mmCIF file of C-alpha atoms in Angstrom:
data_model
loop_
_atom_site.group_PDB
_atom_site.id
_atom_site.type_symbol
_atom_site.label_atom_id
_atom_site.label_comp_id
_atom_site.label_asym_id
_atom_site.label_seq_id
_atom_site.Cartn_x
_atom_site.Cartn_y
_atom_site.Cartn_z
ATOM 1 C CA MET A 272 14.526 -18.775 -0.934
ATOM 2 C CA ASN A 273 17.696 -19.987 1.327
ATOM 3 C CA ALA A 274 17.442 -18.326 5.193
ATOM 4 C CA GLY A 275 21.256 -18.514 6.238
ATOM 5 C CA VAL A 276 22.113 -22.036 7.077
ATOM 6 C CA SER A 277 23.849 -23.546 4.866
ATOM 7 C CA ARG A 278 23.553 -26.269 2.919
ATOM 8 C CA ALA A 279 26.788 -27.880 3.451
ATOM 9 C CA ALA A 280 25.543 -28.009 6.840
ATOM 10 C CA SER A 281 22.258 -28.832 6.410
ATOM 11 C CA HIS A 282 19.927 -32.002 5.668
ATOM 12 C CA ARG A 283 17.359 -30.930 3.825
ATOM 13 C CA VAL A 284 13.177 -32.274 4.063
ATOM 14 C CA LEU A 285 10.971 -32.162 1.572
ATOM 15 C CA ALA A 286 7.877 -29.828 3.417
ATOM 16 C CA GLY A 287 5.357 -29.911 0.543
ATOM 17 C CA THR A 288 4.883 -27.344 -2.142
ATOM 18 C CA LEU A 289 4.259 -23.826 -2.307
ATOM 19 C CA SER A 290 0.239 -24.928 -4.071
ATOM 20 C CA GLU A 291 0.233 -26.312 -0.629
ATOM 21 C CA LEU A 292 0.631 -23.049 1.386
ATOM 22 C CA VAL A 293 -2.491 -21.680 0.614
ATOM 23 C CA PRO A 294 -2.854 -18.829 3.294
ATOM 24 C CA ASN A 295 -3.967 -20.281 6.574
ATOM 25 C CA ALA A 296 -2.682 -23.649 5.672
ATOM 26 C CA VAL A 297 0.272 -25.290 7.980
ATOM 27 C CA LEU A 298 2.501 -27.744 7.065
ATOM 28 C CA THR A 299 4.335 -30.189 8.453
ATOM 29 C CA VAL A 300 7.235 -31.989 8.565
ATOM 30 C CA ASP A 301 9.336 -35.000 10.540
ATOM 31 C CA LEU A 302 12.544 -34.048 11.513
ATOM 32 C CA ALA A 303 15.273 -36.711 12.097
ATOM 33 C CA ALA A 304 15.286 -37.479 16.117
ATOM 34 C CA ASP A 305 16.820 -35.803 18.670
ATOM 35 C CA ALA A 306 19.528 -36.707 20.645
ATOM 36 C CA ASP A 307 17.268 -38.940 23.021
ATOM 37 C CA GLY A 308 15.869 -40.222 20.192
ATOM 38 C CA LYS A 309 13.055 -38.271 20.742
ATOM 39 C CA PRO A 310 10.845 -37.352 17.823
ATOM 40 C CA ARG A 311 10.918 -33.453 16.111
ATOM 41 C CA GLN A 312 9.058 -31.828 14.142
ATOM 42 C CA ALA A 313 9.236 -28.239 11.927
ATOM 43 C CA ILE A 314 5.985 -26.377 11.018
ATOM 44 C CA VAL A 315 6.100 -24.571 7.965
ATOM 45 C CA LEU A 316 3.170 -21.884 7.044
ATOM 46 C CA ARG A 317 2.888 -18.234 5.128
ATOM 47 C CA ASP A 318 3.301 -15.007 7.423
ATOM 48 C CA GLU A 319 0.923 -12.705 6.330
ATOM 49 C CA SER A 320 3.062 -10.860 3.805
ATOM 50 C CA GLY A 321 2.526 -14.386 1.981
ATOM 51 C CA THR A 322 6.601 -15.310 2.724
ATOM 52 C CA PRO A 323 7.188 -18.826 3.691
ATOM 53 C CA ARG A 324 7.933 -19.348 6.889
ATOM 54 C CA ALA A 325 9.387 -22.703 8.952
ATOM 55 C CA TYR A 326 9.393 -23.077 12.898
ATOM 56 C CA ARG A 327 10.280 -26.175 14.948
ATOM 57 C CA ASN A 328 7.009 -27.555 16.165
ATOM 58 C CA LEU A 329 7.814 -26.710 20.202
ATOM 59 C CA CYS A 330 6.049 -24.381 22.121
ATOM 60 C CA GLN A 331 8.702 -22.119 23.975
ATOM 61 C CA HIS A 332 6.682 -22.560 27.423
ATOM 62 C CA LEU A 333 7.090 -26.202 27.759
ATOM 63 C CA PRO A 334 8.929 -28.263 25.181
ATOM 64 C CA VAL A 335 5.777 -29.460 23.657
ATOM 65 C CA PRO A 336 4.416 -29.537 20.438
ATOM 66 C CA LEU A 337 2.478 -26.752 19.048
ATOM 67 C CA ALA A 338 -0.903 -28.780 18.524
ATOM 68 C CA SER A 339 -1.173 -32.580 17.931
ATOM 69 C CA GLY A 340 -4.834 -34.282 17.494
ATOM 70 C CA PRO A 341 -6.159 -32.369 14.327
ATOM 71 C CA ARG A 342 -3.415 -30.174 14.321
ATOM 72 C CA ARG A 343 -5.071 -26.226 14.689
ATOM 73 C CA PHE A 344 -2.060 -24.461 14.854
ATOM 74 C CA LEU A 345 -3.812 -20.857 13.501
ATOM 75 C CA MET A 346 -5.892 -18.283 16.244
ATOM 76 C CA ALA A 347 -6.376 -14.908 15.306
ATOM 77 C CA GLY A 348 -3.661 -14.911 12.813
ATOM 78 C CA HIS A 349 -1.238 -16.186 15.208
ATOM 79 C CA LEU A 350 -0.041 -19.537 16.117
ATOM 80 C CA GLU A 351 -1.327 -21.543 18.854
ATOM 81 C CA CYS A 352 -0.088 -23.296 21.303
ATOM 82 C CA LYS A 353 -2.825 -25.347 22.121
ATOM 83 C CA THR A 354 -1.868 -26.909 26.095
ATOM 84 C CA HIS A 355 -1.254 -23.259 27.124
ATOM 85 C CA GLY A 356 -2.507 -20.497 24.801
ATOM 86 C CA ALA A 357 0.779 -19.080 24.005
ATOM 87 C CA ARG A 358 -0.037 -17.305 20.997
ATOM 88 C CA TYR A 359 2.865 -16.127 18.025
ATOM 89 C CA ARG A 360 3.667 -14.021 16.009
ATOM 90 C CA LEU A 361 3.273 -15.238 12.031
ATOM 91 C CA ALA A 362 6.416 -13.445 10.748
ATOM 92 C CA ASP A 363 9.060 -13.731 12.838
ATOM 93 C CA GLY A 364 7.958 -16.773 15.822
ATOM 94 C CA LEU A 365 7.302 -13.962 18.765
ATOM 95 C CA CYS A 366 5.005 -14.771 21.770
ATOM 96 C CA VAL A 367 2.463 -11.790 22.158
ATOM 97 C CA PHE A 368 0.486 -13.420 24.734
ATOM 98 C CA GLY A 369 0.385 -15.761 27.103
ATOM 99 C CA PRO A 370 2.862 -17.677 29.120
ATOM 100 C CA CYS A 371 5.658 -17.031 27.508
ATOM 101 C CA ILE A 372 5.803 -13.371 26.586
ATOM 102 C CA GLY A 373 8.673 -12.293 24.154
ATOM 103 C CA ALA A 374 9.902 -15.190 24.158
ATOM 104 C CA SER A 375 9.968 -16.442 20.194
ATOM 105 C CA LEU A 376 10.166 -19.788 18.711
ATOM 106 C CA LEU A 377 13.591 -21.795 16.538
ATOM 107 C CA PRO A 378 12.663 -20.048 12.843
ATOM 108 C CA MET A 379 14.261 -22.628 10.678
ATOM 109 C CA ALA A 380 16.154 -22.269 7.180
ATOM 110 C CA ILE A 381 13.936 -22.322 4.131
ATOM 111 C CA GLU A 382 15.160 -23.466 0.397
ATOM 112 C CA LEU A 383 12.486 -23.159 -2.493
ATOM 113 C CA ASP A 384 13.023 -25.284 -5.463
ATOM 114 C CA ALA A 385 10.787 -24.378 -8.148
ATOM 115 C CA GLU A 386 7.724 -25.412 -6.480
ATOM 116 C CA ARG A 387 9.309 -27.231 -3.402
ATOM 117 C CA ILE A 388 9.719 -26.187 -0.290
ATOM 118 C CA PHE A 389 12.508 -27.501 2.114
ATOM 119 C CA VAL A 390 13.275 -27.158 5.581
ATOM 120 C CA LEU A 391 17.168 -27.010 6.209
ATOM 121 C CA ASP A 392 17.737 -29.448 9.090
ATOM 122 C CA PRO A 393 20.823 -27.714 10.961
ATOM 123 C CA SER A 394 20.525 -31.098 13.477
ATOM 124 C CA VAL A 395 21.823 -33.521 10.617
ATOM 125 C CA ASP A 396 25.213 -33.591 8.538
ATOM 126 C CA ALA A 397 24.130 -34.087 4.242
ATOM 127 C CA ALA A 398 25.304 -36.905 3.163
ATOM 128 C CA PRO A 399 28.518 -35.813 0.873
#
């Protein structure tokens, strides 16, 4: 599965395995730091149909991670930002409740290689 991002323009980051991605599980993966050196992260989950999805771990209301500490991302079948309660649909990242209704999480392409799940990070040039 390659969700539309060219592998030549992206860095593959191992997120985990399909067997780890059980229903209601959310995997986190560290990405390359942004231009200011701030850490970046992606979250990987299965939507309601079982399809693996990846999004940047960044609320669209304020630029903060959706969860920290115990990392409880899911609430009532949605991804929830623990800062202000914004809730996002699993299948498309659309905010359906909270201060950023109508905004969407930034989707990230994933690639499946047998059992392994890779997030494709377009901010990093792939090694030749």
